[in-house]
Amino acid sequence: MALAAAGRVLLQAGSRLGRREVVDGARRFANKRVEVEADEAAGIAVMKLKNPPVNSLSLEFLTEFLISLEKLENNKNFRGVILTSERPGVFSAGLDLMEMYGRNPAHYAEYWRAVQELWLRLYLSNMILVCAINGTSPAGGCLMALTCDHRIMADNPKYTIGLNESQLGIVAPFWFKDNFVNTVGYRTAEHALQLGLLFPPAEALKLGIVDEVVPEDQVHSKAQSVMAQWMAIPDHSRQLTKNMMRKAMADNLIKQREADIQNFVSFISRDSIQKSLHTYLEKLKQKKG
Ligand SMILES: CC/C=C\C/C=C\C/C=C\C=C\CC(=O)SCCNC(=O)CCNC(=O)[C@H](O)C(C)(C)COP(=O)(O)OP(=O)(O)OC[C@H]1O[C@@H](n2cnc3c(N)ncnc32)[C@H](O)[C@@H]1OP(=O)(O)O
């Protein structure tokens, strides 16, 4: 119920944005920040993140992404989604720092609800989610990948993935942490989260953050072939199994969703945390100069 209500709010927000949907022969639809190549006959869609320059998860991006995902969820012909970036090199730079810096508490609360919604929708999706990680994927970008059923990363040592929040002076929320612990195990998570480590593909594979590392030009074909394997499993048994594995963790957030929002708002509003974010943003700018 809570999920459905939040979804409606996002849909309303989406229509307020007034984006015109572009339909290309029923096989492709797009809003400004997400491109969907939908092969209804095959039952597979490719969702490409396209929020330049670095696919940060801004409020507008989250709204558009959730609307696109919901369209696919509502069409029973779609059984699988491949998530990837329209801009190879960066899968996603994670949460948009500008949504968490210098804003007011009401904005922080609205933003955090949308971030929660993204995680819940992806984590509990009945569809098969395969992540084709064709670039760097820190923090919230890594979280998106962690919600998927299978992760394939491009074999480029320049790309990294992980939860680096502590390097920014912020803390990965408990549900980021739970998703990570369930993927890599407690000790690895404890170590990586405290240090805010980002891992290149070979190490990410060793730790189980990703399931496969393949040459960069094969990420998409590999994602398609993995999807074909998963599609061969009957939906009902796969979905019931997925739900059995994931429901408890998602319920843990659902039951304390409002408290989590309040925690986030009071944490992110602290002067010391705003100062840390300021320093980090300056560092990002200086890197350029
Ligand atoms: C007690 C606890 C209670 C509650 C929990 C509390 C808090 C939890 C809070 C939050 C959790 C947050 C999770 C996150 O996802 S935080 C985001 C982490 N992301 C990063 O650290 C990535 C930062 N970016 C980079 O490292 C690089 O940009 C890159 C490697 C992704 C890409 O490098 P490039 O060289 O290709 O591009 P840049 O020149 O660096 O960037 C271009 C442009 O984009 C801006 N930018 C980069 N990342 C972000 C971002 N995440 N959000 C907003 N903007 C971003 C960057 O500043 C440049 O802007 P300008 O062109 O200079 O304007």
Tab-separated table of N, CA, C and O in Angstrom, residues 214-281:
chain	number	residue	atom	x	y	z
A	214	VAL	N	33.601	-8.544	-18.122
A	214	VAL	CA	33.813	-8.929	-19.531
A	214	VAL	C	34.427	-7.737	-20.280
A	214	VAL	O	34.310	-6.595	-19.825
A	215	PRO	N	35.081	-8.006	-21.420
A	215	PRO	CA	35.618	-6.884	-22.195
A	215	PRO	C	34.520	-5.853	-22.467
A	215	PRO	O	33.355	-6.214	-22.675
A	216	GLU	N	34.981	-4.593	-22.468
A	216	GLU	CA	34.027	-3.482	-22.550
A	216	GLU	C	33.029	-3.630	-23.706
A	216	GLU	O	31.837	-3.359	-23.552
A	217	ASP	N	33.521	-4.081	-24.857
A	217	ASP	CA	32.628	-4.146	-26.025
A	217	ASP	C	31.684	-5.355	-25.975
A	217	ASP	O	30.884	-5.548	-26.881
A	218	GLN	N	31.809	-6.156	-24.900
A	218	GLN	CA	30.914	-7.326	-24.827
A	218	GLN	C	29.876	-7.216	-23.702
A	218	GLN	O	29.139	-8.163	-23.449
A	219	VAL	N	29.877	-6.066	-23.024
A	219	VAL	CA	28.977	-5.943	-21.868
A	219	VAL	C	27.512	-6.141	-22.284
A	219	VAL	O	26.757	-6.862	-21.624
A	220	HIS	N	27.144	-5.544	-23.402
A	220	HIS	CA	25.728	-5.614	-23.780
A	220	HIS	C	25.334	-6.976	-24.328
A	220	HIS	O	24.268	-7.509	-23.976
A	221	SER	N	26.230	-7.582	-25.126
A	221	SER	CA	25.875	-8.911	-25.637
A	221	SER	C	25.822	-9.908	-24.481
A	221	SER	O	24.961	-10.797	-24.435
A	222	LYS	N	26.738	-9.746	-23.526
A	222	LYS	CA	26.729	-10.640	-22.359
A	222	LYS	C	25.431	-10.461	-21.569
A	222	LYS	O	24.812	-11.440	-21.139
A	223	ALA	N	25.031	-9.203	-21.396
A	223	ALA	CA	23.790	-8.952	-20.644
A	223	ALA	C	22.607	-9.629	-21.341
A	223	ALA	O	21.737	-10.213	-20.686
A	224	GLN	N	22.604	-9.580	-22.672
A	224	GLN	CA	21.507	-10.222	-23.418
A	224	GLN	C	21.545	-11.731	-23.226
A	224	GLN	O	20.508	-12.373	-23.056
A	225	SER	N	22.755	-12.316	-23.234
A	225	SER	CA	22.788	-13.775	-23.113
A	225	SER	C	22.467	-14.222	-21.686
A	225	SER	O	21.814	-15.248	-21.491
A	226	VAL	N	22.897	-13.437	-20.699
A	226	VAL	CA	22.513	-13.761	-19.315
A	226	VAL	C	20.994	-13.656	-19.170
A	226	VAL	O	20.344	-14.505	-18.562
A	227	MET	N	20.435	-12.620	-19.770
A	227	MET	CA	18.980	-12.432	-19.683
A	227	MET	C	18.263	-13.656	-20.271
A	227	MET	O	17.272	-14.145	-19.701
A	228	ALA	N	18.775	-14.160	-21.394
A	228	ALA	CA	18.131	-15.322	-22.021
A	228	ALA	C	18.136	-16.518	-21.061
A	228	ALA	O	17.135	-17.246	-20.954
A	229	GLN	N	19.239	-16.697	-20.342
A	229	GLN	CA	19.308	-17.813	-19.365
A	229	GLN	C	18.246	-17.636	-18.274
A	229	GLN	O	17.556	-18.584	-17.915
A	230	TRP	N	18.141	-16.413	-17.769
A	230	TRP	CA	17.187	-16.160	-16.678
A	230	TRP	C	15.749	-16.289	-17.179
A	230	TRP	O	14.863	-16.730	-16.451
A	231	MET	N	15.520	-15.899	-18.434
A	231	MET	CA	14.156	-15.960	-18.990
A	231	MET	C	13.696	-17.412	-19.143
A	231	MET	O	12.501	-17.678	-19.286
A	232	ALA	N	14.643	-18.346	-19.165
A	232	ALA	CA	14.265	-19.751	-19.345
A	232	ALA	C	13.651	-20.336	-18.066
A	232	ALA	O	13.061	-21.417	-18.093
A	233	ILE	N	13.807	-19.639	-16.954
A	233	ILE	CA	13.232	-20.119	-15.686
A	233	ILE	C	11.768	-19.661	-15.608
A	233	ILE	O	11.468	-18.511	-15.930
A	234	PRO	N	10.875	-20.561	-15.185
A	234	PRO	CA	9.468	-20.122	-15.083
A	234	PRO	C	9.341	-18.911	-14.157
A	234	PRO	O	9.927	-18.896	-13.070
A	235	ASP	N	8.557	-17.918	-14.608
A	235	ASP	CA	8.428	-16.686	-13.830
A	235	ASP	C	7.932	-16.918	-12.409
A	235	ASP	O	8.462	-16.335	-11.460
A	236	HIS	N	6.889	-17.777	-12.278
A	236	HIS	CA	6.279	-17.883	-10.947
A	236	HIS	C	7.265	-18.404	-9.915
A	236	HIS	O	7.356	-17.890	-8.810
A	237	SER	N	8.080	-19.390	-10.304
A	237	SER	CA	9.002	-19.948	-9.303
A	237	SER	C	10.158	-18.981	-9.034
A	237	SER	O	10.595	-18.804	-7.895
A	238	ARG	N	10.611	-18.318	-10.085
A	238	ARG	CA	11.701	-17.350	-9.885
A	238	ARG	C	11.227	-16.171	-9.036
A	238	ARG	O	11.899	-15.756	-8.091
A	239	GLN	N	10.037	-15.683	-9.339
A	239	GLN	CA	9.525	-14.517	-8.599
A	239	GLN	C	9.274	-14.845	-7.127
A	239	GLN	O	9.601	-14.057	-6.233
A	240	LEU	N	8.684	-16.041	-6.887
A	240	LEU	CA	8.436	-16.414	-5.485
A	240	LEU	C	9.755	-16.561	-4.730
A	240	LEU	O	9.877	-16.176	-3.569
A	241	THR	N	10.754	-17.101	-5.420
A	241	THR	CA	12.069	-17.273	-4.775
A	241	THR	C	12.699	-15.918	-4.484
A	241	THR	O	13.223	-15.669	-3.387
A	242	LYS	N	12.622	-15.021	-5.469
A	242	LYS	CA	13.194	-13.674	-5.281
A	242	LYS	C	12.516	-12.986	-4.103
A	242	LYS	O	13.173	-12.410	-3.233
A	243	ASN	N	11.202	-13.088	-4.064
A	243	ASN	CA	10.463	-12.438	-2.987
A	243	ASN	C	10.833	-13.044	-1.623
A	243	ASN	O	11.006	-12.319	-0.634
A	244	MET	N	10.981	-14.358	-1.613
A	244	MET	CA	11.351	-15.024	-0.351
A	244	MET	C	12.718	-14.506	0.129
A	244	MET	O	12.935	-14.275	1.314
A	245	MET	N	13.636	-14.299	-0.806
A	245	MET	CA	14.986	-13.857	-0.442
A	245	MET	C	15.013	-12.387	-0.021
A	245	MET	O	15.854	-11.977	0.771
A	246	ARG	N	14.106	-11.567	-0.579
A	246	ARG	CA	14.259	-10.113	-0.432
A	246	ARG	C	13.245	-9.415	0.462
A	246	ARG	O	13.496	-8.294	0.899
A	247	LYS	N	12.106	-10.079	0.680
A	247	LYS	CA	10.991	-9.362	1.318
A	247	LYS	C	11.350	-8.818	2.704
A	247	LYS	O	11.043	-7.674	3.039
A	248	ALA	N	12.017	-9.629	3.495
A	248	ALA	CA	12.279	-9.221	4.883
A	248	ALA	C	13.115	-7.942	4.919
A	248	ALA	O	12.842	-7.026	5.708
A	249	MET	N	14.101	-7.876	4.035
A	249	MET	CA	14.974	-6.700	4.049
A	249	MET	C	14.208	-5.445	3.589
A	249	MET	O	14.377	-4.372	4.156
A	250	ALA	N	13.386	-5.616	2.571
A	250	ALA	CA	12.605	-4.467	2.089
A	250	ALA	C	11.590	-4.042	3.149
A	250	ALA	O	11.409	-2.850	3.407
A	251	ASP	N	10.946	-5.038	3.794
A	251	ASP	CA	9.955	-4.718	4.841
A	251	ASP	C	10.591	-3.920	5.972
A	251	ASP	O	9.954	-3.071	6.585
A	252	ASN	N	11.845	-4.206	6.220
A	252	ASN	CA	12.551	-3.500	7.289
A	252	ASN	C	12.625	-2.002	7.006
A	252	ASN	O	12.524	-1.187	7.910
A	253	LEU	N	12.798	-1.649	5.747
A	253	LEU	CA	12.770	-0.219	5.408
A	253	LEU	C	11.327	0.293	5.403
A	253	LEU	O	11.036	1.354	5.942
A	254	ILE	N	10.423	-0.505	4.801
A	254	ILE	CA	9.029	-0.028	4.675
A	254	ILE	C	8.457	0.320	6.052
A	254	ILE	O	7.806	1.350	6.226
A	255	LYS	N	8.772	-0.535	7.039
A	255	LYS	CA	8.137	-0.288	8.347
A	255	LYS	C	8.742	0.921	9.075
A	255	LYS	O	8.122	1.461	9.974
A	256	GLN	N	9.933	1.355	8.666
A	256	GLN	CA	10.496	2.539	9.342
A	256	GLN	C	10.861	3.641	8.341
A	256	GLN	O	11.807	4.396	8.517
A	257	ARG	N	10.033	3.686	7.303
A	257	ARG	CA	10.311	4.620	6.221
A	257	ARG	C	10.308	6.075	6.684
A	257	ARG	O	11.207	6.846	6.359
A	258	GLU	N	9.283	6.446	7.454
A	258	GLU	CA	9.185	7.848	7.885
A	258	GLU	C	10.334	8.199	8.828
A	258	GLU	O	10.923	9.283	8.727
A	259	ALA	N	10.663	7.272	9.716
A	259	ALA	CA	11.773	7.529	10.658
A	259	ALA	C	13.093	7.657	9.890
A	259	ALA	O	13.940	8.505	10.222
A	260	ASP	N	13.236	6.862	8.850
A	260	ASP	CA	14.461	6.930	8.031
A	260	ASP	C	14.563	8.291	7.338
A	260	ASP	O	15.642	8.870	7.234
A	261	ILE	N	13.415	8.802	6.886
A	261	ILE	CA	13.415	10.123	6.246
A	261	ILE	C	13.812	11.188	7.277
A	261	ILE	O	14.666	12.040	7.007
A	262	GLN	N	13.223	11.097	8.458
A	262	GLN	CA	13.551	12.085	9.497
A	262	GLN	C	15.027	12.017	9.867
A	262	GLN	O	15.698	13.037	10.026
A	263	ASN	N	15.562	10.795	9.973
A	263	ASN	CA	17.002	10.616	10.263
A	263	ASN	C	17.856	11.288	9.208
A	263	ASN	O	18.826	11.975	9.517
A	264	PHE	N	17.464	11.031	7.967
A	264	PHE	CA	18.242	11.603	6.864
A	264	PHE	C	18.201	13.126	6.926
A	264	PHE	O	19.236	13.795	6.815
A	265	VAL	N	16.988	13.666	7.109
A	265	VAL	CA	16.844	15.133	7.096
A	265	VAL	C	17.671	15.745	8.219
A	265	VAL	O	18.413	16.717	7.999
A	266	SER	N	17.608	15.155	9.415
A	266	SER	CA	18.355	15.811	10.503
A	266	SER	C	19.860	15.613	10.312
A	266	SER	O	20.644	16.514	10.622
A	267	PHE	N	20.250	14.448	9.752
A	267	PHE	CA	21.683	14.210	9.516
A	267	PHE	C	22.242	15.162	8.456
A	267	PHE	O	23.244	15.838	8.662
A	268	ILE	N	21.538	15.243	7.351
A	268	ILE	CA	22.072	16.003	6.214
A	268	ILE	C	21.992	17.519	6.476
A	268	ILE	O	22.746	18.293	5.881
A	269	SER	N	21.091	17.921	7.382
A	269	SER	CA	20.951	19.353	7.685
A	269	SER	C	22.032	19.867	8.637
A	269	SER	O	22.176	21.078	8.803
A	270	ARG	N	22.758	18.945	9.265
A	270	ARG	CA	23.787	19.407	10.220
A	270	ARG	C	24.834	20.271	9.523
A	270	ARG	O	25.261	19.949	8.399
A	271	ASP	N	25.279	21.304	10.227
A	271	ASP	CA	26.308	22.176	9.644
A	271	ASP	C	27.560	21.382	9.273
A	271	ASP	O	28.162	21.594	8.217
A	272	SER	N	27.941	20.464	10.178
A	272	SER	CA	29.183	19.714	9.938
A	272	SER	C	29.074	18.858	8.661
A	272	SER	O	30.039	18.726	7.903
A	273	ILE	N	27.874	18.307	8.415
A	273	ILE	CA	27.699	17.445	7.230
A	273	ILE	C	27.656	18.311	5.965
A	273	ILE	O	28.256	17.972	4.940
A	274	GLN	N	26.993	19.451	6.067
A	274	GLN	CA	26.960	20.373	4.927
A	274	GLN	C	28.387	20.836	4.596
A	274	GLN	O	28.756	20.962	3.429
A	275	LYS	N	29.186	21.036	5.649
A	275	LYS	CA	30.570	21.452	5.419
A	275	LYS	C	31.361	20.345	4.702
A	275	LYS	O	32.129	20.603	3.772
A	276	SER	N	31.145	19.112	5.140
A	276	SER	CA	31.834	17.978	4.478
A	276	SER	C	31.448	17.911	3.002
A	276	SER	O	32.297	17.683	2.126
A	277	LEU	N	30.158	18.090	2.727
A	277	LEU	CA	29.712	18.021	1.328
A	277	LEU	C	30.322	19.160	0.519
A	277	LEU	O	30.734	18.977	-0.635
A	278	HIS	N	30.386	20.331	1.151
A	278	HIS	CA	30.991	21.479	0.474
A	278	HIS	C	32.441	21.155	0.099
A	278	HIS	O	32.877	21.380	-1.044
A	279	THR	N	33.174	20.619	1.066
A	279	THR	CA	34.589	20.282	0.818
A	279	THR	C	34.702	19.274	-0.331
A	279	THR	O	35.547	19.396	-1.223
A	280	TYR	N	33.815	18.278	-0.323
A	280	TYR	CA	33.878	17.235	-1.358
A	280	TYR	C	33.558	17.823	-2.741
A	280	TYR	O	34.237	17.528	-3.725
A	281	LEU	N	32.553	18.695	-2.768
A	281	LEU	CA	32.192	19.322	-4.055
A	281	LEU	C	33.353	20.176	-4.580
A	281	LEU	O	33.637	20.184	-5.785
